[in-house]
Short mmCIF file of C-alpha atoms in Angstrom, two decimals:
data_model
loop_
_atom_site.label_atom_id
_atom_site.label_comp_id
_atom_site.label_asym_id
_atom_site.label_seq_id
_atom_site.Cartn_x
_atom_site.Cartn_y
_atom_site.Cartn_z
CA MET S 1 12.88 3.53 2.20
CA ILE S 2 15.82 2.24 4.28
CA LYS S 3 17.38 3.09 7.73
CA MET S 4 20.24 1.83 8.96
CA PHE S 5 22.22 2.03 12.43
CA THR S 6 20.19 4.70 14.35
CA LYS S 7 20.87 8.04 13.97
CA THR S 8 24.13 7.44 12.03
CA LYS S 9 22.05 6.29 9.27
CA SER S 10 22.91 9.06 7.18
CA ALA S 11 22.65 9.00 3.32
CA ALA S 12 21.89 5.17 3.24
CA VAL S 13 18.28 5.89 2.80
CA ILE S 14 18.86 7.05 -0.42
CA ALA S 15 21.63 4.76 -1.81
CA LEU S 16 19.28 2.31 -3.73
CA SER S 17 18.29 5.42 -5.87
CA LEU S 18 21.77 6.72 -5.84
CA LEU S 19 23.52 3.39 -7.21
CA SER S 20 23.95 4.92 -10.86
CA MET S 21 25.99 8.10 -9.50
CA SER S 22 29.81 7.86 -9.25
CA VAL S 23 29.98 10.00 -6.19
CA LEU S 24 28.76 7.09 -3.96
CA ASN S 25 31.33 6.02 -1.11
CA ALA S 26 30.13 2.30 -1.49
CA GLN S 27 32.30 0.73 -4.40
CA THR S 28 29.97 -2.36 -5.14
CA TRP S 29 26.58 -3.52 -4.36
CA THR S 30 25.58 -7.12 -4.50
CA PRO S 31 22.11 -8.38 -4.57
CA VAL S 32 20.84 -10.21 -1.69
CA PRO S 33 17.61 -12.68 -2.25
CA THR S 34 14.99 -12.58 0.57
CA GLY S 35 13.04 -15.46 -0.90
CA GLN S 36 9.94 -13.21 -1.25
CA GLY S 37 8.23 -12.22 -4.00
CA GLY S 38 6.73 -8.72 -5.00
CA ASN S 39 8.16 -5.46 -3.83
CA THR S 40 10.38 -4.87 -0.54
CA PHE S 41 9.82 -1.44 0.25
CA HIS S 42 11.33 -0.66 4.04
CA LEU S 43 14.30 -2.02 5.62
CA HIS S 44 16.21 -1.05 9.11
CA PHE S 45 19.23 -2.01 10.81
CA PRO S 46 19.18 -1.41 14.47
CA SER S 47 23.17 -2.65 14.21
CA ALA S 48 25.45 -4.14 11.94
CA LYS S 49 24.39 -7.58 11.88
CA THR S 50 20.79 -7.50 12.46
CA GLY S 51 18.12 -6.12 10.46
CA TYR S 52 14.49 -6.04 9.69
CA VAL S 53 12.42 -5.99 6.26
CA CYS S 54 9.18 -5.24 5.41
CA GLY S 55 7.29 -5.81 1.94
CA TYR S 56 4.43 -7.04 -0.01
CA ASP S 57 4.48 -10.36 -1.91
CA GLY S 58 2.73 -9.41 -4.64
CA LEU S 59 0.80 -12.95 -4.83
CA GLY S 60 -2.32 -11.87 -2.89
CA VAL S 61 -1.18 -13.33 0.35
CA GLY S 62 -0.41 -9.75 1.92
CA THR S 63 2.69 -8.28 3.76
CA TYR S 64 5.58 -9.72 5.30
CA LEU S 65 7.97 -9.33 7.96
CA LEU S 66 11.96 -10.81 7.34
CA LYS S 67 14.57 -10.67 9.63
CA THR S 68 18.55 -11.13 9.55
CA THR S 69 21.05 -12.04 11.96
CA ASN S 70 24.03 -12.37 9.64
CA ARG S 71 24.54 -8.78 8.18
CA GLY S 72 22.05 -9.95 5.36
CA ASN S 73 23.44 -12.67 4.10
CA SER S 74 20.18 -14.46 4.76
CA TYR S 75 16.62 -13.87 6.12
CA SER S 76 13.99 -15.41 7.63
CA THR S 77 10.18 -14.96 8.14
CA ILE S 78 9.12 -13.65 11.58
CA ASN S 79 5.65 -12.99 13.07
CA LEU S 80 3.35 -9.92 11.68
CA PRO S 81 1.93 -7.91 14.38
CA THR S 82 -1.33 -9.51 13.63
CA THR S 83 -3.34 -11.32 11.06
CA SER S 84 -4.21 -10.14 7.83
CA CYS S 85 -2.72 -6.84 8.23
CA TYR S 86 -0.55 -4.59 6.00
CA VAL S 87 2.77 -3.03 7.48
CA GLY S 88 4.27 -0.18 5.86
CA GLY S 89 7.15 0.53 8.37
CA VAL S 90 9.31 -0.56 10.99
CA ASN S 91 11.93 0.97 13.04
CA PHE S 92 13.91 -0.80 15.88
CA LEU S 93 15.71 0.83 19.11
CA ASN S 94 18.14 -2.19 19.24
CA ASP S 95 18.06 -6.02 17.98
CA THR S 96 15.19 -6.86 19.98
CA VAL S 97 13.13 -3.87 20.81
CA GLY S 98 11.04 -2.50 17.88
CA TYR S 99 7.86 -1.03 16.37
CA ALA S 100 5.94 -1.87 12.97
CA VAL S 101 2.87 0.60 11.91
CA GLY S 102 0.54 -0.13 9.00
CA SER S 103 -3.25 -0.87 9.12
CA LYS S 104 -5.66 -3.78 9.82
CA ASN S 105 -9.26 -3.42 8.21
CA VAL S 106 -8.32 -0.06 6.66
CA LEU S 107 -7.59 1.15 10.41
CA ASN S 108 -4.63 2.28 11.65
CA MET S 109 -2.06 0.03 13.39
CA ILE S 110 1.15 0.58 15.65
CA SER S 111 2.58 -2.54 17.26
CA LYS S 112 5.69 -3.10 19.45
CA THR S 113 7.74 -5.79 19.91
CA THR S 114 10.37 -6.29 23.00
CA ASP S 115 12.01 -9.82 21.56
CA GLY S 116 12.82 -9.52 18.05
CA GLY S 117 9.79 -9.87 16.44
CA ASN S 118 8.54 -13.05 17.88
CA THR S 119 5.61 -11.71 19.45
CA TRP S 120 3.88 -8.00 19.26
CA THR S 121 1.55 -5.60 21.13
CA ASN S 122 -0.80 -3.33 19.64
CA THR S 123 0.41 0.06 21.13
CA TYR S 124 -2.18 1.96 18.96
CA PRO S 125 -5.78 -0.07 18.68
CA VAL S 126 -6.51 -0.88 15.37
CA SER S 127 -10.08 -0.06 15.98
CA SER S 128 -9.52 3.68 16.80
CA GLY S 129 -9.04 6.47 14.20
CA ALA S 130 -10.24 7.07 10.89
CA ALA S 131 -9.77 4.73 7.97
CA MET S 132 -5.98 5.44 7.51
CA GLN S 133 -2.79 3.72 6.82
CA LEU S 134 0.94 4.49 8.46
CA MET S 135 3.67 4.46 6.21
CA ASP S 136 6.78 4.75 8.23
CA VAL S 137 7.86 5.20 12.20
CA ASP S 138 10.82 6.90 13.84
CA PHE S 139 11.98 6.76 17.29
CA TYR S 140 14.57 9.38 18.45
CA ASP S 141 14.98 7.47 22.12
CA ALA S 142 13.35 4.80 24.05
CA ASN S 143 10.42 7.43 24.70
CA HIS S 144 10.07 9.69 21.78
CA GLY S 145 8.71 8.42 18.55
CA ILE S 146 7.08 9.37 15.66
CA ALA S 147 4.08 7.74 13.10
CA VAL S 148 2.90 9.09 9.79
CA GLY S 149 0.81 7.97 6.87
CA TYR S 150 -2.73 8.39 4.83
CA TYR S 151 -4.91 11.62 5.22
CA GLY S 152 -2.61 13.42 7.08
CA ALA S 153 -1.90 11.34 9.90
CA ILE S 154 0.77 11.98 12.74
CA PHE S 155 1.16 10.17 15.66
CA THR S 156 3.65 11.04 18.73
CA THR S 157 4.48 9.49 21.79
CA THR S 158 6.52 10.27 24.91
CA ASP S 159 6.34 7.15 26.78
CA GLY S 160 7.49 4.63 24.65
CA GLY S 161 4.68 3.91 22.81
CA VAL S 162 2.33 3.29 25.67
CA THR S 163 0.03 6.08 24.69
CA TRP S 164 -0.08 8.21 21.27
CA ASN S 165 -1.16 11.59 20.40
CA ASN S 166 -3.21 12.27 17.15
CA ASN S 167 -1.40 15.38 15.61
CA GLU S 168 -3.33 15.16 12.45
CA PHE S 169 -2.07 17.66 9.65
CA ASN S 170 -3.28 18.54 6.39
CA PRO S 171 -5.73 15.49 5.60
CA THR S 172 -5.05 15.71 1.67
CA TYR S 173 -1.77 14.20 2.50
CA ILE S 174 -0.24 10.89 2.50
CA TYR S 175 3.23 10.87 4.46
CA GLU S 176 5.56 8.37 3.12
CA ASN S 177 8.82 8.86 5.31
CA VAL S 178 9.66 10.74 8.72
CA GLU S 179 12.87 11.37 10.19
CA TYR S 180 14.09 12.69 13.67
CA LEU S 181 17.17 15.13 13.91
CA ASP S 182 17.04 15.54 17.68
CA LEU S 183 14.20 15.95 19.95
CA ASN S 184 12.65 19.04 18.62
CA HIS S 185 13.74 18.89 14.85
CA ILE S 186 11.81 16.50 12.69
CA TRP S 187 11.67 16.24 8.69
CA MET S 188 8.86 14.51 6.64
CA VAL S 189 7.94 13.87 3.15
CA GLY S 190 4.87 13.05 1.31
CA ASN S 191 2.28 13.53 -1.63
CA THR S 192 -1.40 14.56 -1.80
CA TYR S 193 -4.12 12.12 -2.06
CA PRO S 194 -5.61 11.88 -4.58
CA ALA S 195 -2.16 13.03 -6.54
CA VAL S 196 -2.61 16.19 -7.90
CA ASP S 197 0.96 16.87 -9.12
CA SER S 198 2.70 17.98 -6.00
CA ALA S 199 4.47 16.42 -3.23
CA TRP S 200 5.88 18.31 -0.32
CA ALA S 201 8.52 18.34 2.29
CA TYR S 202 7.68 19.60 5.81
CA PHE S 203 9.64 20.28 8.70
CA SER S 204 8.89 20.79 12.71
CA GLY S 205 10.74 22.65 14.91
CA ASP S 206 8.59 21.60 18.07
CA GLY S 207 8.62 17.87 18.07
CA GLY S 208 5.92 17.57 15.72
CA LEU S 209 3.19 19.77 17.04
CA THR S 210 3.22 22.25 13.95
CA TRP S 211 4.88 21.89 10.71
CA GLN S 212 6.26 23.94 8.04
CA LYS S 213 6.17 23.45 4.04
CA LYS S 214 10.02 23.40 2.94
CA LEU S 215 10.07 21.97 -0.67
CA LYS S 216 7.93 21.27 -3.11
CA PHE S 217 8.05 18.51 -6.10
CA TYR S 218 5.74 19.61 -9.03
CA ASN S 219 5.75 18.10 -12.58
CA PRO S 220 2.97 17.02 -14.95
CA GLY S 221 1.70 13.32 -13.67
CA TYR S 222 2.26 11.72 -10.58
CA ASP S 223 4.68 13.42 -8.01
CA ALA S 224 5.53 12.14 -4.92
CA MET S 225 8.59 12.18 -2.04
CA TRP S 226 9.68 8.98 -0.87
CA GLY S 227 12.89 9.64 1.34
CA ILE S 228 14.54 11.65 3.58
CA SER S 229 17.52 11.58 5.47
CA PHE S 230 19.62 14.07 7.35
CA PRO S 231 23.09 12.95 8.75
CA THR S 232 23.33 16.52 10.56
CA LEU S 233 20.76 19.24 11.18
CA ASN S 234 21.83 20.93 8.51
CA ASP S 235 22.82 18.57 5.72
CA GLY S 236 19.97 16.53 4.17
CA TRP S 237 18.96 14.32 1.39
CA ILE S 238 15.30 13.82 -0.45
CA VAL S 239 14.37 11.46 -3.37
CA GLY S 240 11.14 11.34 -4.93
CA SER S 241 9.59 10.25 -8.44
CA GLY S 242 10.94 11.32 -11.55
CA ASN S 243 14.18 10.41 -10.37
CA GLN S 244 14.39 13.64 -8.27
CA ILE S 245 17.24 14.30 -5.83
CA TYR S 246 17.65 17.00 -3.52
CA HIS S 247 20.49 18.47 -1.33
CA THR S 248 20.53 20.70 1.05
#
């Protein structure tokens, strides 16, 4: 999943899935080596020059966090929130204040940095909650945020991550991606776990307290929704497995 430029990130979340489509506004794309192996799976640019990347090295070493301050021309490794953890997603309010979510010892982890990733504070203790793993986090403003992940995990905060409310919904699901449209309207996408050939997009109109199923992917074999982006309340994109792209 890709997030760029706070709430104006628009269709950037699906850009890499649309490179083969001639309708892209971007004319050219240039690969930028990060110096890491494995898979890079989450990117967030809070400003034009500064961005954060998380991924998994594929070498048995584990997850990594990278930072760029020169528009992605080069990346440097920054500290993980804690040792031996997995980072599934990052979201930054500005160049220095941001959040990382994931797991440690198969337990939920939500961490916050105020110095650009040099140091982190766990705002949701890894010793709390069921055996889970968080996959994405989004903040609408400095106070309101939401984190989602495995086994129906949905956590919301209204005080900048000081406290988190557990709003678990549908424990058979993995929620992969979540996005605020405004304080009340939120979309998220995911798939069943274990996979049973279905994936759904969910919508909340009350800040994440309740959710409605809005779109289903169904194909033989493994199905998943990976990314969602709404540049406006009514204009949105969803991407998923099997080269599926939906637009509303």
